[in-house]
Coordinates of N, CA and C in Angstrom, one line a residue:
X1 N 1.2 -1.3 -0.1 CA 0.2 0.1 0.2 C 0.3 1.7 -0.1
X2 N 2.1 0.9 1.3 CA 3.0 2.5 0.7 C 3.7 3.2 -0.9
X3 N 3.8 1.6 -1.2 CA 4.1 1.8 -2.9 C 3.8 2.0 -4.2
X4 N 2.4 2.2 -3.5 CA 1.4 2.7 -4.7 C 0.8 4.0 -3.7
X5 N 0.9 4.1 -2.8 CA 0.7 5.7 -2.8 C 1.2 6.9 -3.5
X6 N 2.9 5.9 -2.7 CA 3.9 6.7 -3.1 C 4.6 6.5 -4.5
X7 N 3.7 6.4 -5.7 CA 4.1 6.1 -6.7 C 2.4 6.7 -7.4
X8 N 1.7 6.9 -6.9 CA 0.5 7.6 -7.4 C 0.7 9.1 -7.0
X9 N 1.3 9.1 -5.5 CA 1.6 10.9 -5.9 C 3.3 11.9 -6.8
X10 N 3.8 10.9 -6.6 CA 4.6 11.1 -7.7 C 4.2 11.1 -9.0
X11 N 2.9 10.0 -9.2 CA 3.0 10.1 -11.0 C 2.0 11.3 -10.9
X12 N 1.4 11.8 -10.3 CA -0.1 12.4 -10.3 C 0.4 13.9 -9.9
X13 N 1.8 13.8 -9.3 CA 2.1 15.6 -8.4 C 1.2 15.2 -7.9
X14 N 1.1 15.2 -6.7 CA -0.1 15.0 -4.9 C 0.9 15.4 -3.8
X15 N 2.2 15.5 -4.3 CA 2.8 15.3 -3.1 C 3.0 16.5 -2.3
X16 N 2.1 18.3 -2.9 CA 2.1 19.3 -2.1 C 1.4 19.4 -1.6
X17 N -0.1 18.1 -1.4 CA -1.1 18.6 -0.6 C -0.7 17.5 0.2
X18 N 0.1 17.2 0.6 CA 0.0 15.8 1.5 C 0.0 16.8 3.1
X19 N -0.4 16.9 4.7 CA 0.1 18.1 5.1 C 1.2 17.7 5.9
X20 N 1.7 18.5 6.6 CA 3.0 18.7 7.5 C 3.1 19.2 9.1
X21 N 4.0 18.2 9.4 CA 3.7 18.6 11.0 C 4.2 19.3 11.3
X22 N 4.0 20.1 12.0 CA 5.5 21.5 12.3 C 5.5 22.2 13.9
X23 N 6.1 22.1 14.8 CA 5.9 21.7 16.0 C 6.0 23.9 15.9
X24 N 5.3 24.1 17.1 CA 5.7 25.8 17.1 C 5.6 26.0 18.7
X25 N 6.7 26.4 19.2 CA 6.9 27.1 20.9 C 4.9 27.8 21.3
X26 N 4.6 27.0 22.5 CA 2.8 27.9 23.3 C 3.3 28.8 23.6
X27 N 3.0 29.5 24.4 CA 3.1 30.6 25.2 C 3.5 29.6 26.7
X28 N 3.7 29.0 26.8 CA 4.2 28.5 28.0 C 6.0 27.6 27.6
X29 N 6.1 27.9 26.9 CA 7.8 26.7 25.9 C 7.8 26.0 25.9
X30 N 6.6 25.5 26.3 CA 6.9 23.7 25.7 C 6.2 23.4 24.0
X31 N 7.3 22.9 23.3 CA 6.5 22.5 21.8 C 5.4 21.5 22.2
X32 N 4.7 22.0 20.6 CA 2.8 21.6 20.3 C 3.3 21.1 18.7
X33 N 2.4 19.7 18.4 CA 2.3 19.6 17.2 C 1.4 20.6 15.8
X34 N 1.4 21.4 15.1 CA 0.8 21.6 13.9 C 0.4 21.3 12.6
X35 N -0.2 20.6 12.1 CA -0.9 20.0 11.5 C -1.5 20.6 10.1
X36 N 0.2 20.9 9.2 CA -0.2 22.2 8.5 C -1.0 21.8 6.8
X37 N -1.9 22.2 6.9 CA -1.7 22.2 4.9 C -0.8 22.9 4.0
X38 N -1.0 23.2 2.6 CA 0.4 24.5 1.5 C -0.9 24.2 1.7
X39 N -1.7 26.4 2.2 CA -2.5 26.9 1.0 C -2.6 27.2 0.2
X40 N -1.5 27.2 -0.4 CA -1.4 27.5 -2.7 C -1.6 26.5 -2.6
X41 N -1.9 25.1 -2.5 CA -2.3 23.6 -3.0 C -3.0 24.2 -2.8
X42 N -3.6 23.9 -2.2 CA -4.7 23.9 -1.5 C -6.2 24.7 -2.2
X43 N -5.5 26.0 -2.2 CA -6.1 26.8 -3.2 C -6.3 26.1 -4.4
X44 N -5.4 25.7 -5.2 CA -5.0 25.3 -6.2 C -6.3 24.0 -6.5
X45 N -6.3 23.4 -5.6 CA -6.6 21.7 -5.7 C -8.2 22.3 -5.3
X46 N -8.8 23.9 -5.5 CA -10.0 23.8 -5.4 C -10.5 24.6 -6.4
X47 N -8.7 25.4 -7.0 CA -9.8 25.8 -8.3 C -9.6 24.9 -9.8
X48 N -9.3 24.7 -9.4 CA -9.2 22.8 -11.1 C -9.4 21.9 -9.9
X49 N -11.2 21.9 -9.3 CA -11.5 20.8 -9.0 C -12.5 20.7 -9.9
X50 N -13.8 19.8 -9.7 CA -14.5 19.3 -10.2 C -15.8 20.4 -10.2
X51 N -16.0 21.0 -9.2 CA -16.7 22.0 -8.5 C -17.0 23.5 -8.9
X52 N -15.1 23.5 -9.1 CA -15.4 24.7 -10.4 C -15.5 25.1 -11.5
X53 N -15.4 23.5 -11.4 CA -14.8 23.3 -13.6 C -16.9 23.5 -14.2
X54 N -17.6 23.7 -12.7 CA -19.1 22.9 -13.5 C -19.6 25.2 -13.2
X55 N -19.6 25.6 -14.5 CA -20.7 27.6 -14.6 C -21.9 27.2 -13.7
X56 N -22.6 26.2 -13.0 CA -24.0 26.1 -12.4 C -23.0 26.5 -10.6
X57 N -22.6 26.1 -10.0 CA -21.6 26.2 -8.9 C -21.1 28.2 -9.2
X58 N -20.9 28.7 -9.7 CA -19.9 29.3 -9.6 C -21.1 31.0 -9.3
X59 N -19.9 32.2 -8.5 CA -21.5 33.2 -8.0 C -20.6 33.9 -8.1
X60 N -21.0 34.5 -9.9 CA -20.2 36.5 -10.1 C -21.7 37.0 -9.9
X61 N -21.2 38.6 -9.3 CA -22.2 39.1 -9.6 C -23.3 39.6 -11.3
X62 N -22.9 38.8 -12.1 CA -24.0 38.7 -13.4 C -22.7 37.8 -14.1
X63 N -23.6 36.5 -14.1 CA -23.3 35.8 -14.7 C -22.9 35.7 -16.3
X64 N -23.5 36.4 -17.0 CA -23.2 36.9 -17.9 C -21.2 38.0 -18.5
X65 N -20.7 38.2 -18.2 CA -19.6 39.0 -17.6 C -19.5 38.6 -16.1
X66 N -18.6 37.8 -15.6 CA -17.7 37.0 -15.4 C -16.3 38.8 -14.0
X67 N -16.6 38.9 -15.3 CA -15.4 40.6 -14.9 C -16.4 41.8 -14.6
X68 N -17.4 41.8 -14.3 CA -17.8 43.0 -14.2 C -17.9 43.0 -12.6
X69 N -17.9 44.3 -12.5 CA -18.1 44.7 -11.0 C -19.0 44.4 -10.0
X70 N -19.6 44.4 -8.9 CA -20.3 43.5 -7.8 C -21.5 45.3 -8.8
X71 N -22.9 44.9 -8.8 CA -24.2 46.7 -8.6 C -23.8 47.2 -7.6
X72 N -23.4 48.7 -7.7 CA -23.6 50.4 -6.4 C -24.5 49.3 -5.6
X73 N -25.5 49.6 -6.5 CA -26.5 49.4 -5.5 C -27.1 48.2 -5.4
X74 N -27.6 48.3 -3.9 CA -28.4 45.8 -3.7 C -29.2 46.4 -3.3
X75 N -30.4 45.9 -4.1 CA -31.9 45.6 -4.2 C -32.6 44.7 -2.5
X76 N -31.3 43.2 -2.9 CA -31.2 42.8 -1.2 C -30.2 41.6 -1.2
X77 N -30.4 41.7 0.0 CA -29.2 40.2 0.0 C -29.5 39.3 0.2
X78 N -28.5 38.6 -0.7 CA -29.3 36.9 -1.5 C -27.6 36.3 -0.8
X79 N -25.9 37.2 -1.4 CA -25.1 35.6 -1.4 C -24.0 36.5 -0.7
X80 N -22.5 36.2 -0.2 CA -22.3 36.8 -0.6 C -21.7 38.3 -1.3
X81 N -22.0 38.2 -2.4 CA -21.7 39.1 -3.5 C -22.8 39.5 -3.0
X82 N -24.1 40.4 -2.3 CA -24.5 40.7 -2.6 C -24.4 41.9 -0.7
X83 N -23.4 41.8 -0.5 CA -22.9 41.9 0.6 C -22.4 43.3 0.4
X84 N -22.2 44.2 1.8 CA -22.0 45.5 1.9 C -19.7 45.1 1.9
X85 N -19.5 44.2 2.5 CA -18.5 43.7 3.0 C -17.7 43.6 1.5
X86 N -18.0 42.4 0.5 CA -17.7 41.9 -0.8 C -16.8 42.9 -2.0
X87 N -18.5 44.3 -2.1 CA -18.3 45.2 -3.0 C -17.3 46.2 -2.1
X88 N -17.3 46.4 -0.9 CA -15.8 47.1 -0.1 C -14.2 45.8 -0.5
X89 N -14.8 45.1 -0.8 CA -13.2 44.6 -1.2 C -13.0 44.5 -3.0
X90 N -14.1 44.3 -3.7 CA -14.3 44.7 -4.8 C -13.9 45.9 -5.2
X91 N -13.4 47.0 -4.6 CA -13.8 48.8 -4.8 C -12.0 48.1 -4.7
X92 N -11.4 47.7 -2.8 CA -10.1 48.5 -3.1 C -9.4 46.9 -3.3
X93 N -9.6 45.9 -3.8 CA -8.8 44.8 -4.9 C -8.9 44.3 -5.9
X94 N -9.7 44.7 -6.2 CA -9.5 44.7 -8.3 C -10.1 46.0 -8.8
X95 N -8.7 46.2 -9.7 CA -8.0 47.1 -10.1 C -8.3 47.1 -11.6
X96 N -7.7 46.4 -12.1 CA -7.7 45.5 -13.6 C -9.1 45.5 -14.6
X97 N -8.7 45.4 -15.6 CA -10.4 45.1 -16.2 C -10.2 42.8 -15.6
X98 N -9.3 42.7 -15.6 CA -9.7 41.5 -15.7 C -9.4 41.0 -13.9
X99 N -9.5 41.4 -13.2 CA -9.4 40.9 -11.6 C -10.4 40.3 -11.6
X100 N -10.6 39.5 -10.0 CA -11.9 39.2 -10.2 C -11.6 38.6 -9.1
X101 N -12.6 39.1 -7.9 CA -12.2 38.6 -6.3 C -12.7 37.2 -5.5
X102 N -10.9 36.5 -5.2 CA -12.1 35.3 -4.7 C -11.2 35.7 -3.6
X103 N -12.3 35.6 -2.4 CA -11.8 35.8 -1.3 C -12.2 34.0 0.2
X104 N -11.4 33.9 0.7 CA -11.3 32.7 1.3 C -12.9 32.8 2.8
X105 N -13.1 32.2 2.6 CA -14.2 31.7 3.6 C -14.1 31.0 4.5
X106 N -13.3 30.7 5.9 CA -13.2 29.5 6.7 C -13.7 29.2 7.4
X107 N -13.4 28.1 8.7 CA -14.6 27.2 9.4 C -13.9 27.2 10.3
X108 N -13.8 27.1 11.3 CA -13.6 26.0 12.8 C -13.9 25.1 13.6
X109 N -14.2 23.6 14.0 CA -14.7 22.7 14.5 C -14.2 21.6 15.2
X110 N -14.7 21.4 16.6 CA -14.2 20.2 16.9 C -14.0 19.2 16.5
X111 N -13.6 18.2 17.0 CA -13.2 16.8 16.0 C -12.2 16.0 17.3
X112 N -13.3 14.6 18.1 CA -13.0 13.9 19.1 C -12.0 13.1 18.1
X113 N -11.3 12.6 19.3 CA -10.4 11.4 18.8 C -10.5 10.6 19.8
X114 N -11.5 10.3 20.9 CA -11.3 10.0 21.7 C -12.2 9.2 22.4
X115 N -12.5 7.9 22.7 CA -14.4 7.6 22.4 C -14.9 9.0 23.7
X116 N -14.0 9.4 25.1 CA -14.3 10.6 25.9 C -14.5 11.1 26.0
X117 N -13.9 12.9 24.3 CA -13.8 13.7 24.4 C -13.4 14.1 25.4
X118 N -12.5 13.5 25.7 CA -10.5 14.2 25.5 C -10.5 14.4 25.2
X119 N -9.7 13.8 24.3 CA -8.5 14.6 23.1 C -9.3 14.8 21.4
X120 N -8.9 15.5 21.8 CA -9.1 16.0 19.9 C -8.8 16.9 19.1
X121 N -9.3 17.3 18.0 CA -8.5 18.1 16.8 C -9.6 19.2 16.9
X122 N -8.8 20.0 15.7 CA -10.2 21.3 15.7 C -9.3 21.8 14.1
X123 N -10.0 21.7 13.0 CA -9.9 21.7 12.4 C -9.9 22.8 11.4
X124 N -9.3 23.2 10.5 CA -9.7 24.4 10.3 C -10.0 24.1 8.0
X125 N -10.7 24.4 7.7 CA -11.0 24.4 6.7 C -11.8 25.6 5.8
X126 N -11.5 25.6 4.3 CA -11.7 26.9 4.0 C -12.7 26.0 2.2
X127 N -13.1 27.3 2.0 CA -14.0 27.5 0.5 C -13.0 28.9 -0.3
X128 N -13.8 29.0 -1.0 CA -13.7 29.6 -2.1 C -15.2 30.9 -2.6
X129 N -14.9 32.0 -2.3 CA -16.3 33.0 -2.0 C -16.5 32.9 -3.5
X130 N -15.5 32.0 -4.9 CA -16.7 31.9 -5.8 C -17.6 31.5 -6.2
X131 N -17.6 30.6 -5.0 CA -18.5 29.9 -4.7 C -20.1 29.4 -4.8
X132 N -20.6 30.0 -5.2 CA -22.5 29.5 -4.1 C -23.1 28.9 -3.4
X133 N -24.2 29.2 -2.5 CA -24.4 28.4 -2.0 C -24.5 26.9 -1.5
X134 N -24.8 27.0 -2.3 CA -25.1 25.5 -3.0 C -23.7 24.9 -3.0
X135 N -22.2 25.1 -4.2 CA -21.5 24.2 -4.2 C -20.7 24.4 -2.4
X136 N -21.3 25.7 -1.5 CA -20.2 25.5 -0.9 C -20.5 25.2 0.0
X137 N -22.4 24.4 0.2 CA -22.8 23.0 1.1 C -21.9 21.5 0.5
X138 N -21.2 21.6 -0.4 CA -21.3 20.0 -1.0 C -19.6 20.3 -0.1
X139 N -18.7 18.8 0.1 CA -18.0 18.7 1.2 C -17.1 18.8 -0.1
X140 N -16.8 19.2 -1.2 CA -15.9 18.7 -1.9 C -15.6 19.9 -2.5
X141 N -16.2 20.7 -1.6 CA -16.4 22.5 -2.5 C -14.8 23.3 -0.7
X142 N -14.9 22.3 -0.2 CA -13.3 22.5 1.4 C -12.3 22.0 1.6
X143 N -10.9 22.1 1.5 CA -10.4 21.9 1.9 C -9.4 22.2 3.2
X144 N -9.1 21.5 3.1 CA -8.8 21.8 4.1 C -6.9 22.2 4.9
X145 N -7.7 24.2 5.7 CA -5.3 24.3 6.0 C -4.5 23.6 6.8
X146 N -5.4 22.6 8.7 CA -4.4 22.1 8.5 C -4.8 21.8 10.7
X147 N -4.8 21.5 11.1 CA -5.7 21.4 12.5 C -4.5 21.8 13.5
X148 N -5.4 22.1 14.7 CA -5.2 22.7 15.3 C -5.5 21.2 17.5
X149 N -4.6 21.1 17.3 CA -4.9 20.3 18.6 C -5.5 20.8 19.8
X150 N -6.0 20.5 20.3 CA -6.2 20.7 21.8 C -6.3 20.1 23.1
X151 N -4.9 20.9 22.9 CA -4.7 20.5 24.5 C -4.8 20.9 25.8
X152 N -6.6 22.3 25.9 CA -7.4 22.0 26.8 C -7.8 21.0 28.1
X153 N -7.9 19.5 27.1 CA -8.8 18.8 27.7 C -8.0 16.8 27.6
X154 N -7.4 16.9 28.7 CA -6.3 16.3 28.8 C -6.9 15.2 30.2
X155 N -5.5 14.2 29.8 CA -6.5 13.4 30.9 C -5.9 13.4 32.5
X156 N -7.0 13.3 32.9 CA -6.4 13.6 34.7 C -4.8 13.5 35.2
X157 N -4.4 13.0 34.3 CA -2.7 12.8 35.0 C -2.4 14.0 33.9
X158 N -2.2 14.1 32.9 CA -1.8 15.6 32.4 C -2.2 17.5 32.8
X159 N -3.1 17.0 34.1 CA -3.6 18.8 34.4 C -2.4 19.1 35.0
X160 N -1.9 19.0 35.5 CA -1.2 19.8 35.8 C -0.1 20.5 34.4
X161 N 0.0 20.7 33.7 CA 0.3 21.2 32.1 C -0.4 21.4 31.2
X162 N -1.9 21.3 31.8 CA -2.9 22.1 31.3 C -3.0 23.3 31.6
X163 N -3.6 24.1 30.0 CA -2.3 25.3 29.8 C -4.2 26.0 30.0
X164 N -3.6 27.5 30.8 CA -4.8 28.3 31.5 C -5.0 29.2 30.1
X165 N -6.3 29.4 30.2 CA -7.7 30.0 28.5 C -6.8 31.0 28.2
X166 N -6.2 32.1 29.3 CA -5.2 33.1 28.0 C -4.5 32.3 27.2
X167 N -3.7 31.5 27.9 CA -2.6 31.1 26.6 C -3.1 30.1 26.1
X168 N -3.9 29.9 26.1 CA -4.9 28.3 25.4 C -5.2 29.2 24.3
X169 N -5.5 30.5 24.3 CA -6.6 31.7 23.7 C -4.9 31.8 22.3
X170 N -4.2 31.9 22.9 CA -2.4 32.9 22.9 C -2.1 31.6 21.4
X171 N -2.8 30.4 21.4 CA -1.8 29.3 21.2 C -3.1 29.6 19.8
X172 N -3.7 29.7 20.7 CA -5.0 29.3 18.9 C -4.8 30.7 18.6
X173 N -4.8 30.9 18.8 CA -3.8 32.8 17.6 C -2.8 32.8 16.1
X174 N -2.0 32.1 18.2 CA 0.2 32.1 16.5 C -1.1 30.6 15.7
X175 N -1.6 29.5 15.8 CA -1.7 28.1 15.4 C -3.1 29.3 13.9
X176 N -3.8 29.9 14.7 CA -4.3 30.6 12.6 C -4.0 31.2 12.8
X177 N -2.3 31.9 12.7 CA -1.0 32.8 12.0 C -0.3 31.1 11.5
X178 N 0.2 31.0 11.2 CA 0.9 30.0 11.0 C -0.7 29.0 9.8
X179 N -1.2 29.3 10.3 CA -2.5 28.6 8.9 C -2.6 29.5 7.7
X180 N -3.0 30.9 8.0 CA -3.1 31.9 7.3 C -2.0 32.8 7.0
X181 N -0.7 33.2 7.3 CA -0.2 33.6 6.4 C 0.7 33.3 4.9
X182 N -0.1 32.1 4.7 CA 0.7 31.8 4.0 C 0.1 32.0 2.8
X183 N -1.0 32.4 3.0 CA -2.5 32.6 2.1 C -2.7 34.7 1.6
X184 N -1.4 34.6 2.9 CA -1.4 37.2 2.0 C -0.3 36.6 1.2
X185 N 0.2 35.6 0.0 CA 0.7 35.1 -1.4 C 0.6 34.7 -1.5
X186 N -0.9 34.2 -2.3 CA -1.3 33.8 -3.0 C -2.1 34.7 -3.8
X187 N -2.1 35.5 -3.6 CA -3.4 36.8 -4.9 C -2.1 36.6 -6.4
X188 N -3.1 35.8 -6.5 CA -2.1 35.9 -8.2 C -3.2 36.6 -9.4
X189 N -2.4 37.6 -10.1 CA -2.7 38.8 -11.0 C -2.9 37.7 -12.1
X190 N -4.1 38.3 -13.2 CA -4.8 37.7 -14.3 C -4.4 38.4 -15.4

């Protein structure tokens, strides 16, 4: 099985989609593992996915001309492209005629990995704002950015090493930065 996976990864150039474990130093100076995916590779996998290839899944203010700006006046809120923040982001970032606003929509959820719920991960998933609501409701329209281990809920034997609420908040902030900073380099001009 291992050889088959290695062959397929090489054949289809999937190595960039594999997660990496990075060790980060927490606020208590202990090191903690963070599983991180390559943000650029995940965005590209969404852009080349079957979801993005189907025109019915795409969300543009004017489907007949995807390069047109959003309307100046919105009469009703429908999807994210009709919101005030979306229009402001478009005006601030899309300055050339071929620019398309492709924002990141992310969420964090908790996933128990033991039967008592003491050990858990908090996966960070994202999708792109070019997908409409129906597409965003499909699991294949989401990609992982990484996983934050829940270090707060531990067995009774490890309680003395447990993080305080403030330290945990700082750790999550640091972990989010680890996942989100690579996204800053993903702006593509076309």
